[in-house]
mmCIF file of C-alpha atoms and ligand atoms in Angstrom:
data_model
loop_
_atom_site.group_PDB
_atom_site.id
_atom_site.type_symbol
_atom_site.label_atom_id
_atom_site.label_comp_id
_atom_site.label_asym_id
_atom_site.label_seq_id
_atom_site.Cartn_x
_atom_site.Cartn_y
_atom_site.Cartn_z
ATOM 1 C CA UNK A 763 26.520 28.890 -24.255
ATOM 2 C CA UNK A 764 22.988 27.560 -23.162
ATOM 3 C CA UNK A 765 21.000 30.101 -20.955
ATOM 4 C CA UNK A 766 18.207 28.590 -19.046
ATOM 5 C CA UNK A 767 15.028 30.855 -19.185
ATOM 6 C CA UNK A 768 12.112 30.053 -17.156
ATOM 7 C CA UNK A 769 9.339 30.121 -19.783
ATOM 8 C CA UNK A 770 5.887 29.522 -18.871
ATOM 9 C CA UNK A 771 6.154 26.024 -20.354
ATOM 10 C CA UNK A 772 9.273 24.960 -18.326
ATOM 11 C CA UNK A 773 7.565 26.297 -15.277
ATOM 12 C CA UNK A 774 4.574 24.075 -15.886
ATOM 13 C CA UNK A 775 6.829 21.186 -16.807
ATOM 14 C CA UNK A 776 8.754 21.651 -13.489
ATOM 15 C CA UNK A 777 5.423 21.942 -11.634
ATOM 16 C CA UNK A 778 4.128 18.790 -13.225
ATOM 17 C CA UNK A 779 7.530 16.926 -12.433
ATOM 18 C CA UNK A 780 7.454 17.956 -8.762
ATOM 19 C CA UNK A 781 3.904 16.955 -8.612
ATOM 20 C CA UNK A 782 4.750 13.688 -10.072
ATOM 21 C CA UNK A 783 7.562 13.145 -7.656
ATOM 22 C CA UNK A 784 5.442 14.200 -4.769
ATOM 23 C CA UNK A 785 2.808 11.744 -5.784
ATOM 24 C CA UNK A 786 5.045 8.837 -6.282
ATOM 25 C CA UNK A 787 7.469 9.196 -3.533
ATOM 26 C CA UNK A 788 5.912 11.518 -0.669
ATOM 27 C CA UNK A 789 2.116 11.744 -0.348
ATOM 28 C CA UNK A 790 -1.189 11.276 -1.988
ATOM 29 C CA UNK A 791 -4.674 12.423 -1.252
ATOM 30 C CA UNK A 792 -7.160 10.284 -3.150
ATOM 31 C CA UNK A 793 -10.821 9.426 -3.032
ATOM 32 C CA UNK A 794 -11.971 6.041 -1.975
ATOM 33 C CA UNK A 795 -15.199 4.213 -2.770
ATOM 34 C CA UNK A 796 -16.557 0.879 -1.756
ATOM 35 C CA UNK A 797 -18.055 -0.912 1.139
ATOM 36 C CA UNK A 798 -15.136 -3.247 2.066
ATOM 37 C CA UNK A 799 -13.499 -0.972 4.585
ATOM 38 C CA UNK A 800 -16.605 -0.090 6.522
ATOM 39 C CA UNK A 801 -16.820 1.420 9.225
ATOM 40 C CA UNK A 802 -13.245 2.750 9.037
ATOM 41 C CA UNK A 803 -13.829 4.251 5.619
ATOM 42 C CA UNK A 804 -17.313 5.162 4.479
ATOM 43 C CA UNK A 805 -18.551 3.637 1.104
ATOM 44 C CA UNK A 806 -18.426 6.994 -0.675
ATOM 45 C CA UNK A 807 -17.325 10.744 -0.113
ATOM 46 C CA UNK A 808 -14.119 9.596 1.731
ATOM 47 C CA UNK A 809 -10.668 11.028 1.016
ATOM 48 C CA UNK A 810 -7.580 9.262 2.270
ATOM 49 C CA UNK A 811 -4.093 10.631 3.060
ATOM 50 C CA UNK A 812 -1.538 8.232 1.969
ATOM 51 C CA UNK A 813 2.140 8.292 2.973
ATOM 52 C CA UNK A 814 4.421 6.832 0.086
ATOM 53 C CA UNK A 815 7.333 6.014 2.165
ATOM 54 C CA UNK A 816 5.552 2.995 2.970
ATOM 55 C CA UNK A 817 5.353 1.811 -0.732
ATOM 56 C CA UNK A 818 6.439 -1.613 -1.543
ATOM 57 C CA UNK A 819 5.472 -2.437 2.039
ATOM 58 C CA UNK A 820 8.608 -0.770 3.616
ATOM 59 C CA UNK A 821 7.953 -0.249 7.298
ATOM 60 C CA UNK A 822 4.256 -1.732 7.019
ATOM 61 C CA UNK A 823 3.147 -3.557 10.190
ATOM 62 C CA UNK A 824 0.339 -5.941 11.132
ATOM 63 C CA UNK A 825 -3.037 -3.793 11.487
ATOM 64 C CA UNK A 826 -1.905 -0.987 9.093
ATOM 65 C CA UNK A 827 -4.347 0.114 6.479
ATOM 66 C CA UNK A 828 -2.848 0.326 2.928
ATOM 67 C CA UNK A 829 -3.502 1.116 -0.709
ATOM 68 C CA UNK A 830 -2.352 -1.366 -3.322
ATOM 69 C CA UNK A 831 -2.772 -2.284 -6.851
ATOM 70 C CA UNK A 832 -5.318 -4.918 -7.086
ATOM 71 C CA UNK A 833 -3.670 -8.242 -7.881
ATOM 72 C CA UNK A 834 -6.510 -9.484 -10.120
ATOM 73 C CA UNK A 835 -6.785 -6.038 -11.892
ATOM 74 C CA UNK A 836 -3.801 -3.761 -12.242
ATOM 75 C CA UNK A 837 -5.941 -0.765 -13.388
ATOM 76 C CA UNK A 838 -7.730 -0.779 -9.875
ATOM 77 C CA UNK A 839 -6.481 0.000 -6.562
ATOM 78 C CA UNK A 840 -7.805 -1.162 -3.283
ATOM 79 C CA UNK A 841 -7.752 -0.121 0.340
ATOM 80 C CA UNK A 842 -7.235 -2.988 2.861
ATOM 81 C CA UNK A 843 -5.935 -3.800 6.354
ATOM 82 C CA UNK A 844 -2.819 -5.932 6.642
ATOM 83 C CA UNK A 845 -4.015 -8.801 8.961
ATOM 84 C CA UNK A 846 -1.072 -11.179 8.170
ATOM 85 C CA UNK A 847 2.853 -10.438 7.837
ATOM 86 C CA UNK A 848 5.487 -12.858 6.110
ATOM 87 C CA UNK A 849 5.874 -15.995 7.901
ATOM 88 C CA UNK A 850 2.358 -15.554 9.647
ATOM 89 C CA UNK A 851 0.011 -18.711 9.442
ATOM 90 C CA UNK A 852 -3.593 -17.803 8.430
ATOM 91 C CA UNK A 853 -6.632 -19.837 8.900
ATOM 92 C CA UNK A 854 -8.689 -19.126 5.688
ATOM 93 C CA UNK A 855 -12.262 -19.348 5.975
ATOM 94 C CA UNK A 856 -13.791 -19.351 2.641
ATOM 95 C CA UNK A 857 -17.358 -19.830 3.837
ATOM 96 C CA UNK A 858 -18.170 -16.357 2.223
ATOM 97 C CA UNK A 859 -17.277 -17.686 -1.137
ATOM 98 C CA UNK A 860 -20.168 -18.661 -3.334
ATOM 99 C CA UNK A 861 -18.055 -21.081 -5.327
ATOM 100 C CA UNK A 862 -14.523 -22.315 -5.805
ATOM 101 C CA UNK A 863 -12.971 -25.710 -5.255
ATOM 102 C CA UNK A 864 -11.902 -25.135 -1.685
ATOM 103 C CA UNK A 865 -15.058 -24.992 0.382
ATOM 104 C CA UNK A 866 -13.273 -26.043 3.596
ATOM 105 C CA UNK A 867 -10.954 -24.224 6.167
ATOM 106 C CA UNK A 868 -7.290 -24.273 5.231
ATOM 107 C CA UNK A 869 -4.081 -22.946 6.546
ATOM 108 C CA UNK A 870 -1.711 -20.694 4.551
ATOM 109 C CA UNK A 871 1.679 -19.649 5.629
ATOM 110 C CA UNK A 872 2.395 -16.082 4.132
ATOM 111 C CA UNK A 873 5.541 -16.238 2.012
ATOM 112 C CA UNK A 874 8.389 -13.784 2.218
ATOM 113 C CA UNK A 875 7.622 -10.508 0.481
ATOM 114 C CA UNK A 876 3.874 -10.737 0.742
ATOM 115 C CA UNK A 877 1.238 -9.856 3.065
ATOM 116 C CA UNK A 878 -2.341 -11.020 3.933
ATOM 117 C CA UNK A 879 -4.845 -8.332 3.604
ATOM 118 C CA UNK A 880 -8.631 -8.242 4.388
ATOM 119 C CA UNK A 881 -11.241 -5.501 4.414
ATOM 120 C CA UNK A 882 -12.618 -4.365 7.824
ATOM 121 C CA UNK A 883 -16.174 -5.186 6.611
ATOM 122 C CA UNK A 884 -15.358 -9.011 6.066
ATOM 123 C CA UNK A 885 -18.839 -9.856 4.780
ATOM 124 C CA UNK A 886 -18.505 -7.296 1.900
ATOM 125 C CA UNK A 887 -14.803 -7.592 0.876
ATOM 126 C CA UNK A 888 -12.945 -9.131 -1.985
ATOM 127 C CA UNK A 889 -9.228 -9.779 -0.448
ATOM 128 C CA UNK A 890 -6.766 -12.196 0.238
ATOM 129 C CA UNK A 891 -9.501 -14.653 1.257
ATOM 130 C CA UNK A 892 -10.199 -14.683 -2.708
ATOM 131 C CA UNK A 893 -6.978 -13.595 -4.328
ATOM 132 C CA UNK A 894 -4.611 -14.951 -1.852
ATOM 133 C CA UNK A 895 -1.506 -13.203 -0.434
ATOM 134 C CA UNK A 896 -0.555 -9.830 -1.679
ATOM 135 C CA UNK A 897 2.916 -9.118 -3.157
ATOM 136 C CA UNK A 898 4.525 -6.325 -0.986
ATOM 137 C CA UNK A 899 5.781 -4.579 -4.252
ATOM 138 C CA UNK A 900 1.935 -3.812 -4.999
ATOM 139 C CA UNK A 901 1.571 -1.659 -1.969
ATOM 140 C CA UNK A 902 1.542 2.025 -2.818
ATOM 141 C CA UNK A 903 1.293 3.557 0.642
ATOM 142 C CA UNK A 904 0.016 3.582 4.071
ATOM 143 C CA UNK A 905 -3.335 5.339 4.777
ATOM 144 C CA UNK A 906 -2.666 7.562 8.081
ATOM 145 C CA UNK A 907 -6.055 9.685 7.944
ATOM 146 C CA UNK A 908 -9.187 10.312 6.018
ATOM 147 C CA UNK A 909 -11.538 13.259 5.375
ATOM 148 C CA UNK A 910 -15.317 13.093 4.622
ATOM 149 C CA UNK A 911 -16.200 16.378 3.101
ATOM 150 C CA UNK A 912 -20.039 15.883 3.555
ATOM 151 C CA UNK A 913 -19.225 16.421 7.285
ATOM 152 C CA UNK A 914 -17.944 19.958 7.061
ATOM 153 C CA UNK A 915 -18.171 20.635 10.792
ATOM 154 C CA UNK A 916 -18.136 17.360 12.235
ATOM 155 C CA UNK A 917 -19.599 13.827 11.773
ATOM 156 C CA UNK A 918 -22.917 13.911 13.247
ATOM 157 C CA UNK A 919 -21.533 14.559 16.687
ATOM 158 C CA UNK A 920 -19.286 11.612 16.768
ATOM 159 C CA UNK A 921 -16.242 12.618 18.521
ATOM 160 C CA UNK A 922 -13.821 10.758 16.432
ATOM 161 C CA UNK A 923 -14.458 13.010 13.670
ATOM 162 C CA UNK A 924 -12.742 16.684 13.300
ATOM 163 C CA UNK A 925 -13.427 19.304 10.807
ATOM 164 C CA UNK A 926 -14.373 18.129 7.364
ATOM 165 C CA UNK A 927 -14.944 14.565 8.705
ATOM 166 C CA UNK A 928 -11.060 14.374 9.455
ATOM 167 C CA UNK A 929 -9.906 11.470 11.692
ATOM 168 C CA UNK A 930 -6.628 9.567 11.895
ATOM 169 C CA UNK A 931 -6.901 6.048 10.672
ATOM 170 C CA UNK A 932 -5.479 3.874 13.412
ATOM 171 C CA UNK A 933 -3.472 0.566 13.260
ATOM 172 C CA UNK A 934 -6.283 -1.565 14.996
ATOM 173 C CA UNK A 935 -3.761 -4.269 15.860
ATOM 174 C CA UNK A 936 -1.393 -2.125 17.956
ATOM 175 C CA UNK A 937 -3.589 0.576 19.243
ATOM 176 C CA UNK A 938 -6.493 -1.521 20.596
HETATM 177 C C1 NAG B 609 -20.740 -4.034 5.322
HETATM 178 O O1 NAG B 609 -21.373 -3.481 4.239
HETATM 179 C C2 NAG B 609 -22.693 -3.634 4.185
HETATM 180 C C3 NAG B 609 -23.196 -3.235 2.881
HETATM 181 O O2 NAG B 609 -22.999 -1.901 2.678
HETATM 182 C C4 NAG B 609 -23.387 -2.966 5.178
HETATM 183 O O3 NAG B 609 -24.809 -3.410 5.301
HETATM 184 C C5 NAG B 609 -22.689 -3.474 6.750
HETATM 185 O O4 NAG B 609 -23.219 -2.730 7.605
HETATM 186 C C6 NAG B 609 -21.225 -3.261 6.586
HETATM 187 N N1 NAG B 609 -20.645 -3.700 7.911
HETATM 188 C C7 NAG B 609 -20.122 -3.161 8.598
HETATM 189 C C8 NAG B 609 -19.471 -3.933 9.842
HETATM 190 O O5 NAG B 609 -19.968 -1.930 8.527
HETATM 191 C C1 NAG B 610 10.750 -3.947 -2.608
HETATM 192 O O1 NAG B 610 10.722 -4.800 -1.590
HETATM 193 C C2 NAG B 610 11.626 -6.012 -2.087
HETATM 194 C C3 NAG B 610 11.594 -6.892 -0.653
HETATM 195 O O2 NAG B 610 10.329 -6.874 0.043
HETATM 196 C C4 NAG B 610 13.000 -5.487 -2.293
HETATM 197 O O3 NAG B 610 13.626 -6.656 -2.922
HETATM 198 C C5 NAG B 610 13.033 -4.633 -3.539
HETATM 199 O O4 NAG B 610 14.199 -4.070 -3.910
HETATM 200 C C6 NAG B 610 12.062 -3.561 -3.215
HETATM 201 N N1 NAG B 610 11.855 -2.530 -4.317
HETATM 202 C C7 NAG B 610 11.848 -0.981 -4.070
HETATM 203 C C8 NAG B 610 11.742 -0.312 -5.430
HETATM 204 O O5 NAG B 610 11.984 -0.593 -3.139
#
């Protein structure tokens, strides 16, 4: 008969397994960097709370902030806002691009299973305007809140910040 004994190794393995399950399916707390989501997320020292039940785009809506695998570089992840849902027609303005064949405005219809994503800082964001529609399968989760730990008490008197720079990340499309 096989007896299960909780050796330190199995305890650690179980903990790691739980951590992996949590990280994959429930929740993630991750540092973000970059200027593309200013002013919603700071360019450094910001940490985001990500709910994994929205992975693969499940339940995502127009205006949601999401974390996704970067389509042009699977080793990187991006934080963007959904600004077009499947079936939506997008007017692409490529004027911010330095080069590329299409230097004129064009319309794109977002195909099934894809979304259009942009950074809140349009002039400093690499997004669907350059890599086109994002497959929903690349969405890892939805950003619901963020912390800036350089603001231990509150952010420079700004009311929208709580302790440790906490604030909810709003859906700008539905809540404005
Ligand atoms: C976009 O990023 C640039 C570079 O960091 C910054 O100067 C600018 O203020 C940002 N725009 C917004 C709307 O925050
Ligand atoms: C992801 O979503 C697509 C449709 O959007 C669906 O066909 C697929 O089964 C989903 N995959 C998972 C792992 O949920």
